[in-house]
Amino acid sequence: AQTVTQSQPEMSVQEAETVTLSCTYDTSESDYYLFWYKQPPSRQMILVIRQEAYKQQNATENRFSVNFQKAAKSFSLKISDSQLGDAAMYFCAYRSMEYGNKLVFGAGTILRVKS
Amino acid sequence: DVKVTQSSRYLVKRTGEKVFLECVQDMDHENMFWYRQDPGLGLRLIYFSYDVKMKEKGDIPEGYSVSREKKERFSLILESASTNQTSMYLCASSTLAGSHRGTDTQYFGPGTRLTVL
């Protein structure tokens, strides 16, 4: 079974600076999807960014980018020019290609943004 | 925009009560999911459904059941609530993998925080 590990329970960043959230995963599959989801306090979980494992190019969405290292099974999220609205719980998730759309989540990282 | 709604944001029940959590999506999605979220554990899949009247167990189905009588509605049932079922429950929906209608991203509801006393 696949597992996802987020080793940083909490992170802090100064407004306008850059922060990187770590995620590693364990799988024997060669093709899969990886996701970062954001859950603001008392608000709905939303997708931040997704990466297909067969794509070598790292995904980017505005200020959010990933560093996908397939051989190392690492999938970190970089947030540039951090804003107060980035404060949230961030979850890394894995989805197998083999069956269904089931997601396996990490434990989450709380990101605090200081003004 | 995709909209996933859940019947209650907060719910307080007594041990032994039967509890129904309702989830409705308005995007004609085939897949629907129920997760529970606990600190330090992330989200864990309880049950999912890929079609009406179809259901499959997730990673932690014990103590739960589900019902999907209509495509847009997916209910989670706690037959006899226990204190260890106190948690945040999240519903999600998505299209089928490989669907021509777009990506299979999961869209989440706002969550129901259930407390069992």
XYZ file of C-alpha atoms in Angstrom:
232
model
C 0.000 0.000 0.000
C 1.104 3.498 -0.709
C 2.043 5.872 2.093
C 2.589 9.619 2.175
C 4.785 11.328 4.762
C 4.859 15.006 5.648
C 7.651 15.403 8.164
C 6.940 19.023 9.111
C 3.910 19.351 11.398
C 4.235 23.163 11.396
C 6.112 25.770 9.387
C 6.328 29.548 9.618
C 7.200 32.092 6.970
C 7.479 35.851 6.867
C 5.128 37.627 4.518
C 6.677 38.071 1.038
C 9.266 35.359 1.625
C 9.514 31.845 0.218
C 8.742 28.615 2.028
C 9.043 24.958 1.031
C 6.852 22.196 2.399
C 8.185 18.661 2.207
C 6.452 15.467 1.163
C 7.769 11.983 0.514
C 5.824 8.942 -0.574
C 6.293 5.254 -0.954
C 4.987 3.301 -3.942
C 5.980 0.506 -6.274
C 3.989 1.983 -9.141
C 5.587 3.834 -12.027
C 2.626 5.997 -12.979
C 0.529 8.026 -10.566
C -0.627 11.507 -9.618
C 0.499 13.725 -6.778
C -1.422 16.638 -5.319
C -1.118 19.457 -2.835
C -4.353 20.534 -1.176
C -4.863 23.599 1.008
C -7.327 23.755 3.906
C -7.715 27.296 5.305
C -9.012 27.616 8.866
C -12.724 26.729 8.951
C -12.892 26.705 5.171
C -13.154 24.202 2.384
C -10.218 22.140 1.144
C -9.087 23.240 -2.307
C -6.607 21.895 -4.822
C -3.381 23.895 -5.069
C -1.420 21.958 -7.654
C -1.152 18.527 -9.255
C 1.653 16.593 -10.906
C 1.499 13.615 -13.218
C 4.377 11.245 -12.530
C 5.076 10.649 -16.213
C 5.768 14.346 -16.726
C 9.320 15.374 -15.982
C 8.506 19.060 -15.906
C 7.592 20.408 -12.503
C 4.071 21.818 -12.212
C 3.573 25.500 -11.434
C 0.498 27.569 -10.577
C 1.285 31.245 -10.133
C 3.220 31.534 -6.843
C 3.044 27.794 -6.202
C 5.485 25.316 -7.705
C 6.626 21.803 -6.965
C 9.959 20.041 -6.960
C 9.144 16.528 -8.101
C 11.983 14.048 -7.687
C 10.612 10.726 -8.896
C 13.629 8.590 -8.078
C 13.770 9.988 -4.559
C 9.965 9.804 -4.231
C 9.873 13.387 -3.100
C 7.274 16.041 -3.920
C 7.849 19.384 -2.199
C 5.725 22.516 -2.534
C 7.338 25.930 -2.852
C 5.303 29.022 -2.097
C 6.889 32.244 -3.306
C 6.028 35.758 -2.127
C 3.997 34.350 0.762
C 0.774 36.137 1.609
C -1.366 36.155 4.735
C -4.013 34.246 2.832
C -1.598 31.346 2.368
C -1.928 30.464 6.051
C -3.580 27.051 6.130
C -3.096 23.344 6.594
C -1.446 21.832 3.518
C -1.908 18.193 2.594
C 0.146 16.178 0.180
C -1.786 13.359 -1.525
C -1.065 10.425 -3.814
C -3.394 8.830 -6.327
C -2.772 5.524 -8.030
C -3.531 5.119 -11.729
C -4.497 1.517 -11.313
C -7.875 1.730 -9.688
C -10.392 4.394 -8.978
C -9.681 7.877 -7.761
C -8.719 7.060 -4.195
C -6.375 9.529 -2.581
C -3.833 8.699 0.115
C -3.065 11.740 2.258
C -0.168 12.781 4.410
C -0.715 14.041 7.957
C -0.580 17.679 6.885
C 1.607 20.712 7.574
C 0.260 23.834 9.266
C 1.681 26.928 7.582
C 1.712 30.165 9.559
C 2.416 33.448 7.801
C 3.829 36.308 9.864
C 3.216 39.936 8.936
C -17.999 26.074 -10.037
C -18.285 22.657 -8.487
C -20.322 22.696 -5.339
C -20.211 19.996 -2.695
C -22.429 20.608 0.295
C -22.776 18.777 3.576
C -25.914 18.811 5.682
C -24.359 20.120 8.896
C -21.187 21.985 9.868
C -21.423 20.908 13.504
C -23.227 17.960 15.049
C -23.399 16.670 18.612
C -24.755 13.186 19.263
C -24.979 10.716 22.113
C -23.242 7.362 22.276
C -25.407 4.693 20.657
C -27.390 7.072 18.458
C -27.765 6.446 14.737
C -26.191 9.320 12.828
C -26.692 10.357 9.216
C -24.277 12.656 7.411
C -25.469 13.855 4.034
C -23.448 15.057 1.076
C -24.733 16.520 -2.181
C -22.780 17.522 -5.300
C -24.108 19.451 -8.251
C -21.604 18.544 -10.969
C -22.948 15.169 -12.092
C -19.812 13.479 -10.756
C -19.648 9.702 -10.811
C -17.338 9.308 -7.824
C -18.113 10.306 -4.273
C -16.016 9.809 -1.156
C -16.239 10.012 2.621
C -13.114 10.780 4.650
C -12.488 11.441 8.278
C -9.847 13.943 9.314
C -8.000 13.625 12.620
C -5.010 15.641 13.878
C -1.724 14.000 12.998
C -3.405 11.420 10.775
C -4.481 13.499 7.802
C -7.518 12.294 5.884
C -8.427 8.628 5.823
C -10.902 7.128 3.376
C -13.961 5.508 4.930
C -16.031 4.553 1.863
C -16.361 5.582 -1.726
C -18.859 5.088 -4.516
C -18.312 5.181 -8.271
C -21.951 4.842 -9.287
C -25.467 4.831 -7.914
C -26.013 1.945 -5.493
C -22.344 1.001 -5.764
C -20.002 1.289 -2.801
C -16.550 0.161 -1.851
C -14.779 0.075 1.477
C -11.923 2.420 2.065
C -9.206 2.096 4.659
C -11.323 2.476 7.810
C -14.902 1.270 7.122
C -15.529 -0.338 10.504
C -18.485 1.207 12.306
C -19.744 2.998 9.193
C -22.037 2.297 6.286
C -23.036 4.343 3.249
C -25.936 4.815 0.901
C -26.071 6.178 -2.624
C -29.590 6.071 -4.009
C -29.134 9.052 -6.327
C -26.081 10.141 -8.259
C -25.801 13.514 -6.541
C -26.215 12.286 -2.953
C -23.940 10.153 -0.792
C -24.809 9.462 2.824
C -22.568 8.258 5.621
C -24.272 6.348 8.418
C -22.983 5.642 11.879
C -25.228 2.791 13.020
C -24.375 3.222 16.704
C -22.179 6.222 17.341
C -19.229 5.830 19.668
C -16.902 8.395 21.223
C -14.004 7.276 19.015
C -16.013 8.457 16.015
C -15.712 12.059 17.181
C -13.972 13.647 14.200
C -14.216 15.935 11.188
C -15.949 14.230 8.268
C -15.255 15.399 4.729
C -17.150 14.476 1.607
C -15.629 14.761 -1.865
C -16.640 14.103 -5.448
C -14.893 13.717 -8.798
C -15.397 12.601 -12.350
C -14.235 9.159 -13.379
C -10.534 8.823 -14.100
C -9.930 9.452 -17.772
C -13.252 11.206 -18.235
C -13.442 13.476 -21.265
C -15.288 15.951 -19.108
C -12.161 17.162 -17.443
C -9.685 16.311 -14.778
C -10.513 13.851 -12.034
C -9.652 16.279 -9.281
C -11.541 15.659 -6.067
C -13.680 18.547 -4.847
C -14.400 18.733 -1.161
C -17.329 19.842 0.937
C -16.918 22.139 3.965
C -16.863 19.254 6.447
C -19.005 18.189 9.389
C -17.467 18.306 12.827
C -19.128 15.485 14.748
C -18.872 15.187 18.504
C -20.123 12.007 20.166
C -20.698 12.355 23.910
